[in-house]
PDB file of C-alpha atoms in Angstrom:
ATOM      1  CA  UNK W  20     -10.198  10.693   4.377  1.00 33.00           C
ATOM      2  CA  UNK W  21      -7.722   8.438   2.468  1.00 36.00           C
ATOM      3  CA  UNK W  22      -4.697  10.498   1.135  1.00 39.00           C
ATOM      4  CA  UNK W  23      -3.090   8.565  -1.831  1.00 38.00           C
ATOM      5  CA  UNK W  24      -0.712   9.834  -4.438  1.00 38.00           C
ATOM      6  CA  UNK W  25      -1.191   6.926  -6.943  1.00 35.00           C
ATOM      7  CA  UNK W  26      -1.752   7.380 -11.113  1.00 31.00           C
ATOM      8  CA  UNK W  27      -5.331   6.383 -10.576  1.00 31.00           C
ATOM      9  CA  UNK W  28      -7.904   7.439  -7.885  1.00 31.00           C
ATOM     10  CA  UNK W  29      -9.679   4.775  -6.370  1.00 30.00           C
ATOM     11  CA  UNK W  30     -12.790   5.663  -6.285  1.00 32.00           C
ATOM     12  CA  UNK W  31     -13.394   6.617 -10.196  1.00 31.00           C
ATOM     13  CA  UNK W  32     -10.743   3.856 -11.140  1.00 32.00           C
ATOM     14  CA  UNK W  33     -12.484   0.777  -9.564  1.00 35.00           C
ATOM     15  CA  UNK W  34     -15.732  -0.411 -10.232  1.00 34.00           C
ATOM     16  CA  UNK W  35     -16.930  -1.563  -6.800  1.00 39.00           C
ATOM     17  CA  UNK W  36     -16.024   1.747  -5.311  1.00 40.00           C
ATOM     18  CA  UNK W  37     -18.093   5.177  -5.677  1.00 39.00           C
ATOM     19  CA  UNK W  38     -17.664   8.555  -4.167  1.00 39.00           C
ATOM     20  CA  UNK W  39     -20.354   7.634  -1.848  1.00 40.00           C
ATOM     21  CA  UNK W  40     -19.110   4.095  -0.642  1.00 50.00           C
ATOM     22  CA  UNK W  41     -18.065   4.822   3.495  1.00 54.00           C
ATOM     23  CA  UNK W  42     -15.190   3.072   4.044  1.00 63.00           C
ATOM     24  CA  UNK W  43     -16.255   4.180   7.904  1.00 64.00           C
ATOM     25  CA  UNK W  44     -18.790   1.561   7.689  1.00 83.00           C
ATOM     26  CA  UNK W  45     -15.589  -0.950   7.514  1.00 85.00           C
ATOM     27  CA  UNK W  46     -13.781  -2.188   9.961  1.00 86.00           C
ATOM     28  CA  UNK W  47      -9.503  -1.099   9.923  1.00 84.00           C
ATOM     29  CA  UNK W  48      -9.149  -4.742   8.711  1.00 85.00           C
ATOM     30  CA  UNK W  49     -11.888  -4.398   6.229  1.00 88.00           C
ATOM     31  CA  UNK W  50     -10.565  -1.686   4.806  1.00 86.00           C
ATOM     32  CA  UNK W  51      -6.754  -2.883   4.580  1.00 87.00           C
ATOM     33  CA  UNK W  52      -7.946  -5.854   2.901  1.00 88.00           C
ATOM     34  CA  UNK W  53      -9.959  -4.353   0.315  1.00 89.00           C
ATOM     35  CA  UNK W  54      -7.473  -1.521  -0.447  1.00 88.00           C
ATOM     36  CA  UNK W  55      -4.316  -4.218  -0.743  1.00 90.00           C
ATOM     37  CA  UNK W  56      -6.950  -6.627  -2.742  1.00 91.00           C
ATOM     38  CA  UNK W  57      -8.148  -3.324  -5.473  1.00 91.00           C
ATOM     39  CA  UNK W  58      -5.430  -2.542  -6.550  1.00 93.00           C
ATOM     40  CA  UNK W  59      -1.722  -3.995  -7.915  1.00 96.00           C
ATOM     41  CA  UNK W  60       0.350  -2.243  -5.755  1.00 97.00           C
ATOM     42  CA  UNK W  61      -0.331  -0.689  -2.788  1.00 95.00           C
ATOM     43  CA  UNK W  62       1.639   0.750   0.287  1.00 96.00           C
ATOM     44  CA  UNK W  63       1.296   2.180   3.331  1.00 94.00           C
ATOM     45  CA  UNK W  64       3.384   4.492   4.818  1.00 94.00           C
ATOM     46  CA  UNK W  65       4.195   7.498   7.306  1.00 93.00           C
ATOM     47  CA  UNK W  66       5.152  10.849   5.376  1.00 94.00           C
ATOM     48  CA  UNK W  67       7.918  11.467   7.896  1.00 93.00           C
ATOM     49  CA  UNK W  68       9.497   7.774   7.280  1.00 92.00           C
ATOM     50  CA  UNK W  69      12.380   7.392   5.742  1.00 94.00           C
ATOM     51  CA  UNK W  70      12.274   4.621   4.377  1.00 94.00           C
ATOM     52  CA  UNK W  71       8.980   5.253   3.319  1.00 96.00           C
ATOM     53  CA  UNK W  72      10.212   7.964   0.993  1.00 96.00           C
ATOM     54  CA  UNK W  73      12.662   5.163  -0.133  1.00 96.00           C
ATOM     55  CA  UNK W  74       9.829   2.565  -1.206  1.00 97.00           C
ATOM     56  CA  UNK W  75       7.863   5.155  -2.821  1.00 97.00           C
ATOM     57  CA  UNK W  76      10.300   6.726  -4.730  1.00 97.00           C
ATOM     58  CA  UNK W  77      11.940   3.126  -5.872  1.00 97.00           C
ATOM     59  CA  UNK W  78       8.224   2.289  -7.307  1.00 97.00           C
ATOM     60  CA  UNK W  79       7.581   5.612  -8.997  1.00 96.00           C
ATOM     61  CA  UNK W  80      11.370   5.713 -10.677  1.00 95.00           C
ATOM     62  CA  UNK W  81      10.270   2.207 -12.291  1.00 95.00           C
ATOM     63  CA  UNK W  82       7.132   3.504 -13.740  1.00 95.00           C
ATOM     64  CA  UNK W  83       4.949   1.919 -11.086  1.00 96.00           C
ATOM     65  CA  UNK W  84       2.325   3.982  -9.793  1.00 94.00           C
ATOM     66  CA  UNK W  85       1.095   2.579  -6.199  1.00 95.00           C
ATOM     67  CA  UNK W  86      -1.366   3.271  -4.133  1.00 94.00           C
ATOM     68  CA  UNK W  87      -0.182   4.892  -1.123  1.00 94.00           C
ATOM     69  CA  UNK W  88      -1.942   5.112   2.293  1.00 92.00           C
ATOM     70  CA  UNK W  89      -0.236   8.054   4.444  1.00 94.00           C
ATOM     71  CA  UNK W  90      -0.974   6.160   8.216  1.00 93.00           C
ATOM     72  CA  UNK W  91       0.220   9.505   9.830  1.00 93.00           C
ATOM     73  CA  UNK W  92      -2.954  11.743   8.506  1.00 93.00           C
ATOM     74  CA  UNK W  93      -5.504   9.231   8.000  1.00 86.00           C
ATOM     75  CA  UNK W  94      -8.307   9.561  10.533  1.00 83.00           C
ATOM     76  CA  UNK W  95      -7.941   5.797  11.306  1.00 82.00           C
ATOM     77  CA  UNK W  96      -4.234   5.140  10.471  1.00 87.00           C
ATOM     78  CA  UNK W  97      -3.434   3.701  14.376  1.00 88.00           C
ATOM     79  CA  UNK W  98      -5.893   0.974  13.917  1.00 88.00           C
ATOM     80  CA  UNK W  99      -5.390   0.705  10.345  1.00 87.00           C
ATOM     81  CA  UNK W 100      -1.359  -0.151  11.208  1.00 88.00           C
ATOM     82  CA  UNK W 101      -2.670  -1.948  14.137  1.00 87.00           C
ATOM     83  CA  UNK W 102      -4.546  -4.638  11.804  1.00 87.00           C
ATOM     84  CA  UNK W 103      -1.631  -4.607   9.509  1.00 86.00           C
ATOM     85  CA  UNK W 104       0.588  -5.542  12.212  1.00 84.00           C
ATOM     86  CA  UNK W 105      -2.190  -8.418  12.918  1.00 82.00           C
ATOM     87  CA  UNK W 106      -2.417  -9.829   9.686  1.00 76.00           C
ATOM     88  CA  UNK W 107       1.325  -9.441   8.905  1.00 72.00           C
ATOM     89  CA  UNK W 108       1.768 -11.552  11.974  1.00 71.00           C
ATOM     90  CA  UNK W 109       4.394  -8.989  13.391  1.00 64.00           C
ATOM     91  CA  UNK W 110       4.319  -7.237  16.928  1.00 57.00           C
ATOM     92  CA  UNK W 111       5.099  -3.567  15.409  1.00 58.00           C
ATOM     93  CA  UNK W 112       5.211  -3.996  11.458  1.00 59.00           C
ATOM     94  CA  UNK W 113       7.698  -1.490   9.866  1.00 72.00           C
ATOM     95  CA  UNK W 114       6.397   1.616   7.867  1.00 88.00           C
ATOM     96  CA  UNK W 115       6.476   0.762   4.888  1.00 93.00           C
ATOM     97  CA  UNK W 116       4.507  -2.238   4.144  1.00 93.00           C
ATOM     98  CA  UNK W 117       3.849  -2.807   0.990  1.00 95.00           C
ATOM     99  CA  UNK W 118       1.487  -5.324  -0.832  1.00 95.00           C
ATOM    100  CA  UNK W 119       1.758  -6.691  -4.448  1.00 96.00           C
ATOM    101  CA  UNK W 120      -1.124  -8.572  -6.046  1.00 95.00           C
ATOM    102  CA  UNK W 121      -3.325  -8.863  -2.910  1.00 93.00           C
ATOM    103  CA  UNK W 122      -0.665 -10.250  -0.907  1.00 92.00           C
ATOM    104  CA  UNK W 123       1.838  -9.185   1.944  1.00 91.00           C
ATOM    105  CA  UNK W 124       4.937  -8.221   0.200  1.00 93.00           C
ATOM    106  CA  UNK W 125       6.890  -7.007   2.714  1.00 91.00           C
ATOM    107  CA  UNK W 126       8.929  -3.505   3.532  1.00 91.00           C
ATOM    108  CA  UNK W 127      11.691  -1.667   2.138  1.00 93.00           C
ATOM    109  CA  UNK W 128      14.281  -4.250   2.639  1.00 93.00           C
ATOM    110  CA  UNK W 129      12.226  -6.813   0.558  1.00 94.00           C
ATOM    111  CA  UNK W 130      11.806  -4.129  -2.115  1.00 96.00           C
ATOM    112  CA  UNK W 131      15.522  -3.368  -2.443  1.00 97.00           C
ATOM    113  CA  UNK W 132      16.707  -6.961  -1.916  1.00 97.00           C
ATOM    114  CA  UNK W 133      14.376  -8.100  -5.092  1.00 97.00           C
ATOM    115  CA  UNK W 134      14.812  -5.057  -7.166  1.00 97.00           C
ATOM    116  CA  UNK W 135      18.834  -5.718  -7.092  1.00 97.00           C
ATOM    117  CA  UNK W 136      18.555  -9.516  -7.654  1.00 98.00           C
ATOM    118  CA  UNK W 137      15.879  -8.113 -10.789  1.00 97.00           C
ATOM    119  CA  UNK W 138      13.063 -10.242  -9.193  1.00 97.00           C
ATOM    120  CA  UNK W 139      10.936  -6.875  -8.584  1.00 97.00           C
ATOM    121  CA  UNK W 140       9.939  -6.129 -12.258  1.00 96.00           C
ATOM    122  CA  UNK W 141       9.007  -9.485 -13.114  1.00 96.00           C
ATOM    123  CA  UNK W 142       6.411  -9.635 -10.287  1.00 96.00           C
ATOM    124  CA  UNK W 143       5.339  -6.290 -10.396  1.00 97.00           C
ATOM    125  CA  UNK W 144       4.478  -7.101 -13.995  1.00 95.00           C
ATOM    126  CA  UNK W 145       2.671 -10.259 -13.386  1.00 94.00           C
ATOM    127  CA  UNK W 146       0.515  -8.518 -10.513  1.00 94.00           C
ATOM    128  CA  UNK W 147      -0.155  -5.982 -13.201  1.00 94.00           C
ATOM    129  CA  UNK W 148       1.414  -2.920 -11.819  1.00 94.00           C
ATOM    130  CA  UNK W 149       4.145  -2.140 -14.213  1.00 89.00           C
ATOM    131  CA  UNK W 150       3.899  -1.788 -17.916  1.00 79.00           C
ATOM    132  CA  UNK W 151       6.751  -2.745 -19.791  1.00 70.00           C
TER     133      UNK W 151
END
């Protein structure tokens, strides 16, 4: 089971996806892929981390509203973060990772660094997940 807190559920938001599509049938790659390419923003996180809460909480206070992936109660979140790690090239990738647009963004320091240098909002907006 996926646990997201997002403004839109994924499976009655995106066309490819129904109630009945088994995301078991994918591999943890498979389904980090797909998830980060569905939607604008998307990030995955530990509910005990930090700088997690940090991430999240930046997003929501600008009116995004991401897709969040909660590693630490999802049935396959250990090989879920272990392909992250893999495709963000990284021995042990840092909770949160977060992806804008399809594409590795990065973690909370990225976030913060860009949202105080106002590079954030511009290319949240362009990956079309903020509103202004």
């Amino acid at each position: 089971m996926w646990v997201m807190k997002s403004t839109m559920d994924i499976e009655s938001s995106s066309s490819s996806l129904s109630p009945t599509t088994p995301f078991t049938n994918m591999t943890p790659r498979e389904m980090l892929i797909h998830l980060a390419s569905s939607n604008p923003v998307v990030i995955f996180s530990s509910t005990d981390c930090c700088f997690s809460t940090v991430a999240k909480n930046l997003l929501f206070s600008l009116g995004v509203g991401p897709t969040v992936i909660e590693l630490d109660v999802h049935h396959y979140g250990s090989s879920i973060h272990a392909a992250l790690c893999q495709l963000c090239g990284e021995t042990r990738q840092p909770l949160p990772a977060v992806f804008v647009g399809g594409k590795f963004y990065g973690g909370v320091q990225t976030l913060l660094a860009d949202h105080i240098n106002g590079t954030l909002i511009p290319l949240l907006k362009d990956a079309g997940g903020l509103w202004l």
